[in-house]
JSON list of C-alpha atoms in Angstrom, two decimals:
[
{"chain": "A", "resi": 145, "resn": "UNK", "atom": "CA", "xyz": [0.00, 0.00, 0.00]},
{"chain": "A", "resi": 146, "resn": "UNK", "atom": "CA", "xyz": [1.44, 3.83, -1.06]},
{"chain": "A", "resi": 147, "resn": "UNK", "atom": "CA", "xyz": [-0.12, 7.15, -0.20]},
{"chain": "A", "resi": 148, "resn": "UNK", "atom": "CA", "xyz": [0.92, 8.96, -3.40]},
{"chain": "A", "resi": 149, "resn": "UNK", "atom": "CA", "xyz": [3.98, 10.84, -1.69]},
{"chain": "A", "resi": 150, "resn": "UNK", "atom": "CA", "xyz": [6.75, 10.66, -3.76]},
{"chain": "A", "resi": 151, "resn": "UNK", "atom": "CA", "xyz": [10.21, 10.41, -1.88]},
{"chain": "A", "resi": 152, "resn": "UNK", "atom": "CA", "xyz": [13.00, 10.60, -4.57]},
{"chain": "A", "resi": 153, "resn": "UNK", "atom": "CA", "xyz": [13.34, 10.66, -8.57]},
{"chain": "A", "resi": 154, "resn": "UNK", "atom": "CA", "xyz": [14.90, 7.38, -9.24]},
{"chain": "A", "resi": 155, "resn": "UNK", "atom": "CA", "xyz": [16.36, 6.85, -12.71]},
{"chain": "A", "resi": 156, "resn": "UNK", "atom": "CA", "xyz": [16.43, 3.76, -14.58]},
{"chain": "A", "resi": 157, "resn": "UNK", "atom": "CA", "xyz": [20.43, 2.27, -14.63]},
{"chain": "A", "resi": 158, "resn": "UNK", "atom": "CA", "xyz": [19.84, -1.60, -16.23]},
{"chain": "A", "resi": 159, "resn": "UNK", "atom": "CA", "xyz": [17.48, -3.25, -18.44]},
{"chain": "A", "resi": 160, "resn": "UNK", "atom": "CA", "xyz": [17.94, -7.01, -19.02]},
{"chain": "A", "resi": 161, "resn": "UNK", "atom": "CA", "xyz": [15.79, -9.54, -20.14]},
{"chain": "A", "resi": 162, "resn": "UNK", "atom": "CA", "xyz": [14.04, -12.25, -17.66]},
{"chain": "A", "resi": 163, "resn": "UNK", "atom": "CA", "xyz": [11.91, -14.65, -19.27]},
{"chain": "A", "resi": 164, "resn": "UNK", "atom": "CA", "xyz": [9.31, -12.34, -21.38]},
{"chain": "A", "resi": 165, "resn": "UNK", "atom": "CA", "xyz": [9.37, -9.10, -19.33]},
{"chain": "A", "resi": 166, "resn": "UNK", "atom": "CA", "xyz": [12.73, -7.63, -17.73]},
{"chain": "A", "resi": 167, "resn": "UNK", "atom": "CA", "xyz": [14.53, -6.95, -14.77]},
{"chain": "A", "resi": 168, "resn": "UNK", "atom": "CA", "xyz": [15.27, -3.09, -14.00]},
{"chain": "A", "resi": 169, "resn": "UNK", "atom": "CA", "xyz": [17.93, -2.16, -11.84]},
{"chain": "A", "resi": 170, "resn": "UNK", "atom": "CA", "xyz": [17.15, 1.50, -10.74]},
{"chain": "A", "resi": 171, "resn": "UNK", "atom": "CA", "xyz": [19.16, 4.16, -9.04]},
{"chain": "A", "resi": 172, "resn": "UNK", "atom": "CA", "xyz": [17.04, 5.21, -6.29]},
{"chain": "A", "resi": 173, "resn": "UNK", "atom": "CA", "xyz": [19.71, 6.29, -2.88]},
{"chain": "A", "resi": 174, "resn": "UNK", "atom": "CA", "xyz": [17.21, 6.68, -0.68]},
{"chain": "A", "resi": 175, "resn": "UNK", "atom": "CA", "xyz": [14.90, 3.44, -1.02]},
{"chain": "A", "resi": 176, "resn": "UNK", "atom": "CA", "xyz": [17.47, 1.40, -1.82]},
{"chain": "A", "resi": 177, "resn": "UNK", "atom": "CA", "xyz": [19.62, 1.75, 1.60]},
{"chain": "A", "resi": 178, "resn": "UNK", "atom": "CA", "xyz": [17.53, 0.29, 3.49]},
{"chain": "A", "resi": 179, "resn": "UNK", "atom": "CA", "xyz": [15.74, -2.08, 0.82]},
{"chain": "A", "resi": 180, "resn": "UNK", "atom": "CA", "xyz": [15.22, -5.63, 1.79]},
{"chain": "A", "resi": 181, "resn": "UNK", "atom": "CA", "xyz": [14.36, -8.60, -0.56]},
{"chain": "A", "resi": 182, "resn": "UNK", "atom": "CA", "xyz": [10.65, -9.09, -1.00]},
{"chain": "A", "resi": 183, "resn": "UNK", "atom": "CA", "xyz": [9.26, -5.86, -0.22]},
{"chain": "A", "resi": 184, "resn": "UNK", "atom": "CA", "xyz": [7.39, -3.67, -2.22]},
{"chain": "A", "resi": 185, "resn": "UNK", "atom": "CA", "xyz": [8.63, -0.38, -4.04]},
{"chain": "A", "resi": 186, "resn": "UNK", "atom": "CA", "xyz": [6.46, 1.65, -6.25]},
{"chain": "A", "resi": 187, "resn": "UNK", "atom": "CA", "xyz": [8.50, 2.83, -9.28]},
{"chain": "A", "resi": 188, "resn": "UNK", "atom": "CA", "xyz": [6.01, 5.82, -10.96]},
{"chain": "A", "resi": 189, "resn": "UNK", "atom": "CA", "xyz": [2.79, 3.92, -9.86]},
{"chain": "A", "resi": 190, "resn": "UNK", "atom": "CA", "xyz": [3.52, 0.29, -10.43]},
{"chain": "A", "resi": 191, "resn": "UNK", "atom": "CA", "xyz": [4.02, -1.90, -7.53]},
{"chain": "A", "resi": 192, "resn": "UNK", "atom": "CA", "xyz": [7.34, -3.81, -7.84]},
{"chain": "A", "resi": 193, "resn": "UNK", "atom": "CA", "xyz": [8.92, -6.25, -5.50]},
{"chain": "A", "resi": 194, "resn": "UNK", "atom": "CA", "xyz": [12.76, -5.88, -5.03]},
{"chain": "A", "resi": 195, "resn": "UNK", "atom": "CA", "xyz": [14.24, -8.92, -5.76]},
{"chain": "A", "resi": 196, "resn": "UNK", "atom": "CA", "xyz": [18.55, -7.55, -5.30]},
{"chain": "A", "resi": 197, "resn": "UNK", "atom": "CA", "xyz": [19.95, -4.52, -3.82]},
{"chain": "A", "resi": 198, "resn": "UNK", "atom": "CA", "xyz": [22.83, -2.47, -3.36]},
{"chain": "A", "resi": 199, "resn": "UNK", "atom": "CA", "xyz": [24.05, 0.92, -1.55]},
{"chain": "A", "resi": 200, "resn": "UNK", "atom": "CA", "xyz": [21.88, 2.60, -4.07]},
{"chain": "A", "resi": 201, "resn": "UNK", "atom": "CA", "xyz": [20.17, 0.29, -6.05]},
{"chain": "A", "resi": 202, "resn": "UNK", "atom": "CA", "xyz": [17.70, -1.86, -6.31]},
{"chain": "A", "resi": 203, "resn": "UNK", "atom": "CA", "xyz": [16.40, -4.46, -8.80]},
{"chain": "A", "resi": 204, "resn": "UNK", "atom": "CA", "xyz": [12.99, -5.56, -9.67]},
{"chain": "A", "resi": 205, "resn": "UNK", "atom": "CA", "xyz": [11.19, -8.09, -11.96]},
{"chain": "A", "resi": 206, "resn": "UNK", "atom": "CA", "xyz": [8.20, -6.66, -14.26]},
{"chain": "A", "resi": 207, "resn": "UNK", "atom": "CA", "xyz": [6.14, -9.49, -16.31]},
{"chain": "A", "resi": 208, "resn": "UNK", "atom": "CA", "xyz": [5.03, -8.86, -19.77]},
{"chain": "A", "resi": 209, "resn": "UNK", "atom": "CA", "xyz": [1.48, -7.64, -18.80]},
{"chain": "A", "resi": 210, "resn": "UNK", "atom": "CA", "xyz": [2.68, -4.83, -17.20]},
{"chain": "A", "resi": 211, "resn": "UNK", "atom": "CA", "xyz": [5.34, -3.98, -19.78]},
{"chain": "A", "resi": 212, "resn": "UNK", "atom": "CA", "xyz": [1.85, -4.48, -22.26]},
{"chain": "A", "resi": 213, "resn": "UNK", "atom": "CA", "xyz": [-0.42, -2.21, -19.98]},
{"chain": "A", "resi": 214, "resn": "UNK", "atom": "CA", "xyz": [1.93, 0.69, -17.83]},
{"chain": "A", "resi": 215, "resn": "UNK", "atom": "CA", "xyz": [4.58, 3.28, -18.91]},
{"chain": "A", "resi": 216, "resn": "UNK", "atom": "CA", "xyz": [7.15, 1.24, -17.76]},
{"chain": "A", "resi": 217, "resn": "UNK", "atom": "CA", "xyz": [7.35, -1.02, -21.12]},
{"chain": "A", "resi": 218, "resn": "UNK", "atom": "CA", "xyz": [8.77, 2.45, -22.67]},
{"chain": "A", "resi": 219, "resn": "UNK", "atom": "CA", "xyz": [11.61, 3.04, -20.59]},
{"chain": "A", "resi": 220, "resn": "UNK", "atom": "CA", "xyz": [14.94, 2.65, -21.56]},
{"chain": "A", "resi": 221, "resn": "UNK", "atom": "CA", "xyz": [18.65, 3.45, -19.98]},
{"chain": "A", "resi": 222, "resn": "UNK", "atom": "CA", "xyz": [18.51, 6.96, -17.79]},
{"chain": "A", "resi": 223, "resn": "UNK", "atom": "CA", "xyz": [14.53, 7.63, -17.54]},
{"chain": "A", "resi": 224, "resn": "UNK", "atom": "CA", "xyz": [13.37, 9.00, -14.78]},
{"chain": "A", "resi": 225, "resn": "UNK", "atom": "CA", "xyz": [11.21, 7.45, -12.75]},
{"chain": "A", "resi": 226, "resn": "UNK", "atom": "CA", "xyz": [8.76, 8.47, -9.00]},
{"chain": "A", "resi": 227, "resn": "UNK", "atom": "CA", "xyz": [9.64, 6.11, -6.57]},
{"chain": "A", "resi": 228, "resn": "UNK", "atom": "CA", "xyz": [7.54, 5.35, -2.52]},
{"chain": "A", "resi": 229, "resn": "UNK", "atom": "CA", "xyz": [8.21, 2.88, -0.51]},
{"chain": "A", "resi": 230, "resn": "UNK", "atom": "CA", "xyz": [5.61, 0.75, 1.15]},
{"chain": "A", "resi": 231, "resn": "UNK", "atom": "CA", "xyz": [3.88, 2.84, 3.64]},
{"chain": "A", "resi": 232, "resn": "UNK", "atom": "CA", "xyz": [4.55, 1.75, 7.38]},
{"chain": "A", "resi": 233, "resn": "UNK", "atom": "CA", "xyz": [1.64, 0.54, 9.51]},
{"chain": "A", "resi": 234, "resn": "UNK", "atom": "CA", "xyz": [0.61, 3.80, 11.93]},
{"chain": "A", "resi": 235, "resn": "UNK", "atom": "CA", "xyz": [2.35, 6.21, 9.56]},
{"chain": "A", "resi": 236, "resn": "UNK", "atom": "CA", "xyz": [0.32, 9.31, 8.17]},
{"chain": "A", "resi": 237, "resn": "UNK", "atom": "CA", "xyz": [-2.11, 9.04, 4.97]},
{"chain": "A", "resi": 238, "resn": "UNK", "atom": "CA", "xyz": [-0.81, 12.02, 3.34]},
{"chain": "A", "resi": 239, "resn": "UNK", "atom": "CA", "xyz": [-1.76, 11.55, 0.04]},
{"chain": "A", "resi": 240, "resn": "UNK", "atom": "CA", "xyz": [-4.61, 8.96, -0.85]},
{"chain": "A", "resi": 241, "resn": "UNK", "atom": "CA", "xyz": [-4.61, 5.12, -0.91]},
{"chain": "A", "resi": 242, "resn": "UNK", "atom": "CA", "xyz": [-2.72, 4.06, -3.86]},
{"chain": "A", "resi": 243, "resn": "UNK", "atom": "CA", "xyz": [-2.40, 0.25, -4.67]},
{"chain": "A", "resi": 244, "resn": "UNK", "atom": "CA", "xyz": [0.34, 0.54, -7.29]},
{"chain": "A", "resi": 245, "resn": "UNK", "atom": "CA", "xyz": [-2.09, -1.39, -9.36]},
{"chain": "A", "resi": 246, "resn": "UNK", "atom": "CA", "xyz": [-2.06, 0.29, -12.63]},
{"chain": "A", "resi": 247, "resn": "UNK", "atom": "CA", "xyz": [-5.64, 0.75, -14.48]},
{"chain": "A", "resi": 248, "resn": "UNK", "atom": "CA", "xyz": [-3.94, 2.42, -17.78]},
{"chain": "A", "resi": 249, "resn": "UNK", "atom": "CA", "xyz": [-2.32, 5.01, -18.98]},
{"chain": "A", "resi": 250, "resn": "UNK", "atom": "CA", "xyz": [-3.00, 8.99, -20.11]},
{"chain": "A", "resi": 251, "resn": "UNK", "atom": "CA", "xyz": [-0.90, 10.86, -22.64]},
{"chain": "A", "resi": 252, "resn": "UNK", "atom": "CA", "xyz": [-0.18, 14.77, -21.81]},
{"chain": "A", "resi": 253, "resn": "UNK", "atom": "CA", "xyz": [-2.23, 16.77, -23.91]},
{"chain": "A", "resi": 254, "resn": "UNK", "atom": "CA", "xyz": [-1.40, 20.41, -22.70]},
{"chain": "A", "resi": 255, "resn": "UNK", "atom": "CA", "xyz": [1.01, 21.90, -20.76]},
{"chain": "A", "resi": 256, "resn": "UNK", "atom": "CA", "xyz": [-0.20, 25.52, -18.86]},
{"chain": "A", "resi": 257, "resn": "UNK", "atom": "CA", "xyz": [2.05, 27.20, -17.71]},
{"chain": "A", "resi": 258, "resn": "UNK", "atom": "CA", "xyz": [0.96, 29.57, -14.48]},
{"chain": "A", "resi": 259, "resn": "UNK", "atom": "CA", "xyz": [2.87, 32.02, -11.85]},
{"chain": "A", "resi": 260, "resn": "UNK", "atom": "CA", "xyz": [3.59, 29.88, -9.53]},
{"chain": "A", "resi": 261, "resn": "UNK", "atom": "CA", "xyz": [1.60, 26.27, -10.65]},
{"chain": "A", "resi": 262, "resn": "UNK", "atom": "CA", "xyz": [1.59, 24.20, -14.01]},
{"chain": "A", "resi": 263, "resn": "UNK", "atom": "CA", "xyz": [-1.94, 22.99, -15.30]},
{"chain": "A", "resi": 264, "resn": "UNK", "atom": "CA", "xyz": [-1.38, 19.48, -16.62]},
{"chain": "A", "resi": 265, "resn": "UNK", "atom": "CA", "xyz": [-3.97, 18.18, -19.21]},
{"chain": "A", "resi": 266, "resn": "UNK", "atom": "CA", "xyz": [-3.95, 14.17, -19.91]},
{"chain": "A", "resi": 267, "resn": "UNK", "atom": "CA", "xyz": [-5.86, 12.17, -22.07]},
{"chain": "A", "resi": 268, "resn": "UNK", "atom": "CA", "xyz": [-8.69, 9.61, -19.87]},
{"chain": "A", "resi": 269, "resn": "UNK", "atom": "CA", "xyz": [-8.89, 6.22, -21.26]},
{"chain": "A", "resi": 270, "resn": "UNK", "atom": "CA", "xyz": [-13.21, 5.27, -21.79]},
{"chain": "A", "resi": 271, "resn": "UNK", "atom": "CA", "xyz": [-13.23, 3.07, -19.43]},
{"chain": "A", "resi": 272, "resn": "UNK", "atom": "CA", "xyz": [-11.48, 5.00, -16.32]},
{"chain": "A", "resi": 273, "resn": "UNK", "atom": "CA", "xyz": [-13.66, 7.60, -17.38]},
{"chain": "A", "resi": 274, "resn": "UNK", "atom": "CA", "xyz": [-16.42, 7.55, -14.53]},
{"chain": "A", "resi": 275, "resn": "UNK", "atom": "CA", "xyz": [-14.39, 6.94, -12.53]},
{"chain": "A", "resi": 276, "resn": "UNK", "atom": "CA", "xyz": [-12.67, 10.55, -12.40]},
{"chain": "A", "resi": 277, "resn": "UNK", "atom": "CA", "xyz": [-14.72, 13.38, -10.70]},
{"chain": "A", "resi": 278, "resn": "UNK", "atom": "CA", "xyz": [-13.61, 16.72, -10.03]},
{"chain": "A", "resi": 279, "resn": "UNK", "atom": "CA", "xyz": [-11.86, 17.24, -6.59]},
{"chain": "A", "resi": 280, "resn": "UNK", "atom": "CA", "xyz": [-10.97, 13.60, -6.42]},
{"chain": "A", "resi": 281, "resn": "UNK", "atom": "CA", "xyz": [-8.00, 11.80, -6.03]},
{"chain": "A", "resi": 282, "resn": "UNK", "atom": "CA", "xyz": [-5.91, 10.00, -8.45]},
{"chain": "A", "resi": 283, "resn": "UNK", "atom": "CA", "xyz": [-2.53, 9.14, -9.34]},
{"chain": "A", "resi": 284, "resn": "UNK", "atom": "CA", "xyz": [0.00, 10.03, -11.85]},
{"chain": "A", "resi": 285, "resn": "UNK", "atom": "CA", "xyz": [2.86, 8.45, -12.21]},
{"chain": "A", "resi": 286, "resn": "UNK", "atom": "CA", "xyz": [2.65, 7.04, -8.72]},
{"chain": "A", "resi": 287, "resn": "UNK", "atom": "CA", "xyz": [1.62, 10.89, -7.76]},
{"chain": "A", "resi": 288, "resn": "UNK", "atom": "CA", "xyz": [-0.94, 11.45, -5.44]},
{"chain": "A", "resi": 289, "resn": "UNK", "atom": "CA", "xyz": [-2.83, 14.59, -7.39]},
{"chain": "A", "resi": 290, "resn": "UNK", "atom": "CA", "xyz": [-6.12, 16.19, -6.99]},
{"chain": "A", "resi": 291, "resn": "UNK", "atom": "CA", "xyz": [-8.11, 16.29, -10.19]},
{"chain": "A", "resi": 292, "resn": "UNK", "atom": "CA", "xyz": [-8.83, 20.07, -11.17]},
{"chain": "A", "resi": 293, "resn": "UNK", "atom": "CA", "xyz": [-11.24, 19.72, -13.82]},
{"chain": "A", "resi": 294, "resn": "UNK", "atom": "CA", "xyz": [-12.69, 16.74, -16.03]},
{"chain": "A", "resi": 295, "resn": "UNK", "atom": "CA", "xyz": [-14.42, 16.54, -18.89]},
{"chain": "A", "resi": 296, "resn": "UNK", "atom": "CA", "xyz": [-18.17, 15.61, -19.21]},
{"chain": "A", "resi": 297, "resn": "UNK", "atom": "CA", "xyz": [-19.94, 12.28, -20.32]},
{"chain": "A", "resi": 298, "resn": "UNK", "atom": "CA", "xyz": [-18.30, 10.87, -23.49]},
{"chain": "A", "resi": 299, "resn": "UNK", "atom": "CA", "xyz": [-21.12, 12.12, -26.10]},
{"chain": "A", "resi": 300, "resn": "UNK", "atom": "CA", "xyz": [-21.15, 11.73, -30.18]},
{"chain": "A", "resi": 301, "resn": "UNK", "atom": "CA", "xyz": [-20.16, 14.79, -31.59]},
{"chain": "A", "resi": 302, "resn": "UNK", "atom": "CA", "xyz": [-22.79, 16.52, -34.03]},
{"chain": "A", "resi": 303, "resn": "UNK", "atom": "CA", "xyz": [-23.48, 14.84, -36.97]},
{"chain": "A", "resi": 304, "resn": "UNK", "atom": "CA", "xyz": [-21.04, 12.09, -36.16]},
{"chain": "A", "resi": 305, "resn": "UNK", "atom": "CA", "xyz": [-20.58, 8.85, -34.22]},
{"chain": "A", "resi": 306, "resn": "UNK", "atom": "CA", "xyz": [-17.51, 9.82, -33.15]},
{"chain": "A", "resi": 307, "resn": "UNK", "atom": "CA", "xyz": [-17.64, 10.35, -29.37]},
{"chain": "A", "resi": 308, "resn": "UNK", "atom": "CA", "xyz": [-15.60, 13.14, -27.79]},
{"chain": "A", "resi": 309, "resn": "UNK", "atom": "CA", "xyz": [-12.17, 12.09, -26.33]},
{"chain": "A", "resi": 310, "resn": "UNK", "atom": "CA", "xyz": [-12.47, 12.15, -22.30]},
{"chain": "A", "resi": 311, "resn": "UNK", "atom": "CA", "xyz": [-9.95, 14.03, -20.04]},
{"chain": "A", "resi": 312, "resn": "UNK", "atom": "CA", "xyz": [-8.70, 15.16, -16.74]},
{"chain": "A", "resi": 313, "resn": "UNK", "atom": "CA", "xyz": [-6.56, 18.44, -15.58]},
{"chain": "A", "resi": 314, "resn": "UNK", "atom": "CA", "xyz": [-4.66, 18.10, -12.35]},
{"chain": "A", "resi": 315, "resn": "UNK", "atom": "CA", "xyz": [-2.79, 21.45, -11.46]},
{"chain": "A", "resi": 316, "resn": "UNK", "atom": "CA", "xyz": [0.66, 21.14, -9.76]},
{"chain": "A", "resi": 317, "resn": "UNK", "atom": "CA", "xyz": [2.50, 23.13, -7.76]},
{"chain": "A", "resi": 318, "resn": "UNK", "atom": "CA", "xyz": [5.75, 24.14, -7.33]},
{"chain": "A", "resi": 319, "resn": "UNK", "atom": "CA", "xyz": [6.87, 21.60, -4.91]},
{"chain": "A", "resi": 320, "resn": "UNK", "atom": "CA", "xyz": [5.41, 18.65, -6.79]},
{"chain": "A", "resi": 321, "resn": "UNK", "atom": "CA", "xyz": [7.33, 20.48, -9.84]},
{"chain": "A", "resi": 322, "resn": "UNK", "atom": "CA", "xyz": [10.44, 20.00, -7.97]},
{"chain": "A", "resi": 323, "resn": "UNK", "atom": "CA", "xyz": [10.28, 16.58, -6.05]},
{"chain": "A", "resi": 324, "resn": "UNK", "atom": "CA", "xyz": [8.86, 14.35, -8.85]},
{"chain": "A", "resi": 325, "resn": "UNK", "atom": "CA", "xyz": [9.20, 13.86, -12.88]},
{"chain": "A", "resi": 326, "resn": "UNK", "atom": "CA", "xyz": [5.71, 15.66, -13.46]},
{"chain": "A", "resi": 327, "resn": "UNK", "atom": "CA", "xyz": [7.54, 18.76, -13.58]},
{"chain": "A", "resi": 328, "resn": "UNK", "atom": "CA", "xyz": [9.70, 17.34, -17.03]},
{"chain": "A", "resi": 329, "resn": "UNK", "atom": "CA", "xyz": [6.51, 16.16, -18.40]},
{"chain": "A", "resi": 330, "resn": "UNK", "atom": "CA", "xyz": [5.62, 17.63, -22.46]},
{"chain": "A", "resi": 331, "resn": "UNK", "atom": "CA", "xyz": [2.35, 17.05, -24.56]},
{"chain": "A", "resi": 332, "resn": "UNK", "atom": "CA", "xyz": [3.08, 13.67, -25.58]},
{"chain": "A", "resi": 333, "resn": "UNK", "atom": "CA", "xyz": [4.74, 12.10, -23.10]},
{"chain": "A", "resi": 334, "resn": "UNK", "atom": "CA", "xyz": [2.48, 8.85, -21.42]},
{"chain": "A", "resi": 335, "resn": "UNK", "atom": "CA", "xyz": [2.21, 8.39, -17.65]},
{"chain": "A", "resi": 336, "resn": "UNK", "atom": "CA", "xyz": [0.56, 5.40, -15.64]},
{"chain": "A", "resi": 337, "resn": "UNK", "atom": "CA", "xyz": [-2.89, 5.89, -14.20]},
{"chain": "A", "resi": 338, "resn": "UNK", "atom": "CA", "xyz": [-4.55, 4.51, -11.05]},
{"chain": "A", "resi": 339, "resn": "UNK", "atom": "CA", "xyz": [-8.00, 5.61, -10.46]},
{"chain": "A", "resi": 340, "resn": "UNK", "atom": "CA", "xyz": [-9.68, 5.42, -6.39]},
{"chain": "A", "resi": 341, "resn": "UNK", "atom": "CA", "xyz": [-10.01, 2.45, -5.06]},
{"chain": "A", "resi": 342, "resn": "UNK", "atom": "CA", "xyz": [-13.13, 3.58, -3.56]},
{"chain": "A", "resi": 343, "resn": "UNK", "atom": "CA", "xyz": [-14.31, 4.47, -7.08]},
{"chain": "A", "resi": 344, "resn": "UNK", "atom": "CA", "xyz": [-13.64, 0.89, -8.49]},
{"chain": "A", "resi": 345, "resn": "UNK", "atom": "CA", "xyz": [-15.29, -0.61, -5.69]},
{"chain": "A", "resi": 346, "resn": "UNK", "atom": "CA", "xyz": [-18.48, 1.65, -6.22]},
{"chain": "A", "resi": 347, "resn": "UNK", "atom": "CA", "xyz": [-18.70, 1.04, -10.00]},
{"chain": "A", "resi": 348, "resn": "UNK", "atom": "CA", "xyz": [-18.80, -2.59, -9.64]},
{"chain": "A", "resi": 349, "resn": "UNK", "atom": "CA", "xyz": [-21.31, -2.54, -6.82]},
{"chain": "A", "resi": 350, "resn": "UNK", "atom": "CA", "xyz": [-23.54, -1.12, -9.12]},
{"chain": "A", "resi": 351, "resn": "UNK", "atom": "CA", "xyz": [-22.68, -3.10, -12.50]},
{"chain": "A", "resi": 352, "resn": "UNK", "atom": "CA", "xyz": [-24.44, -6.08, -10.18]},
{"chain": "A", "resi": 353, "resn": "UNK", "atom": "CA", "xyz": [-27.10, -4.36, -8.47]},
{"chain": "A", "resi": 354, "resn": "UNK", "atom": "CA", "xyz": [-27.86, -3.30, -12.26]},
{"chain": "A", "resi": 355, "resn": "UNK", "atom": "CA", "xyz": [-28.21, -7.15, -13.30]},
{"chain": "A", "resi": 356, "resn": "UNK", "atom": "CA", "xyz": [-31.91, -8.49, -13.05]},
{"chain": "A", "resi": 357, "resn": "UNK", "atom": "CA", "xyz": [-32.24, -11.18, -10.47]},
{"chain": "A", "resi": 358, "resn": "UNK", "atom": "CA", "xyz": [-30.35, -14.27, -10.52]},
{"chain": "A", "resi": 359, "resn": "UNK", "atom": "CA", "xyz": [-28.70, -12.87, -14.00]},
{"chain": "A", "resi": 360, "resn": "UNK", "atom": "CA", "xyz": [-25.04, -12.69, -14.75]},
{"chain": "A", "resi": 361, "resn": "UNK", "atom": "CA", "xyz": [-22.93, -11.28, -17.08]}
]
């Protein structure tokens, strides 16, 4: 379990294949001094388990599926990358429960620039959609983030079947600027997405309570 509350940029140092996904080796000072084998490190919002450490690194083993559905399958050599550790039992919630569970990802569609905050626009895939509201949580790149603004219902456009392309705004401040890679972050670029937990749970409470009785889908 993570809150969101990003404690170093780490930056990828080896790639190497294992089986049909790889094992990274990542730079991270910090979380790697006191790393032990088996626990849990989120590296920008996927849940890894450390399977090798040293002074400053650690190394990790990611499957295919995840290569196939986070941000991680485009890294290479010297990215960047948020890294948490496991949050302690008793310690503060400061950002929002994150499981490192990845639902998909979001490309950056604008970049605002502000006095003293950036306004970060991202694509939404359909299917996250609902579950993004205004003034709720979720998280970028392993970044706990309050959504800013959202766009409406997925509609067809006039006189077309084409339906309008959701998205989400998140406005950062200087501090989150600073302390994780959002700050580097260009139209373009693609981040992992994990929506509330509490927001998953909800949705599929209803998809049954929607079913007639005894039905399944």
């Amino acid at each position: 379990m993570f809150t969101g509350i990003i404690e170093e940029i780490g930056e990828i140092a080896a790639i190497a294949p294992s089986g049909d996904g790889w094992r990274l080796t990542v730079r991270a000072p910090r979380a790697a001094s006191d790393a032990v084998h088996g626990e849990s490190i989120a590296v920008s919002g996927v849940c890894l388990t450390v399977v090798g450490s040293t002074a400053d690194t650690f190394d990790a083993d990611v499957m295919k599926q995840t290569l196939d559905v986070s941000a991680l399958g485009a890294v290479q050599v010297g990215s960047r990358v948020n890294i948490e550790k496991a949050m302690p039992v008793g310690a503060r919630l400061g950002g929002h429960i994150v499981q490192g569970h990845v639902d998909g990802t979001g490309t950056v569609l604008e970049v605002r620039p502000g006095d003293q905050w950036r306004v970060l626009r991202f694509s939404l895939p359909d299917d996250l959609a609902p579950l993004v509201v205004d003034k709720g949580s979720i998280s970028v790149a392993g970044t706990s983030l309050t959504v800013s603004a959202v766009s409406g219902p997925a509609l067809p456009t006039p006189g077309s079947a084409i339906r309008a392309d959701a998205w989400f705004e998140v406005s950062l401040i200087p501090e989150t600027l600073d302390a994780t890679i959002l700050g580097s972050l260009a139209p373009g670029d693609v981040v992992n997405l994990e929506t509330d937990i509490l927001a998953r749970h909800v949705e599929r409470l209803l998809a049954f309570r929607s079913l007639p009785e005894g039905g399944s889908r």
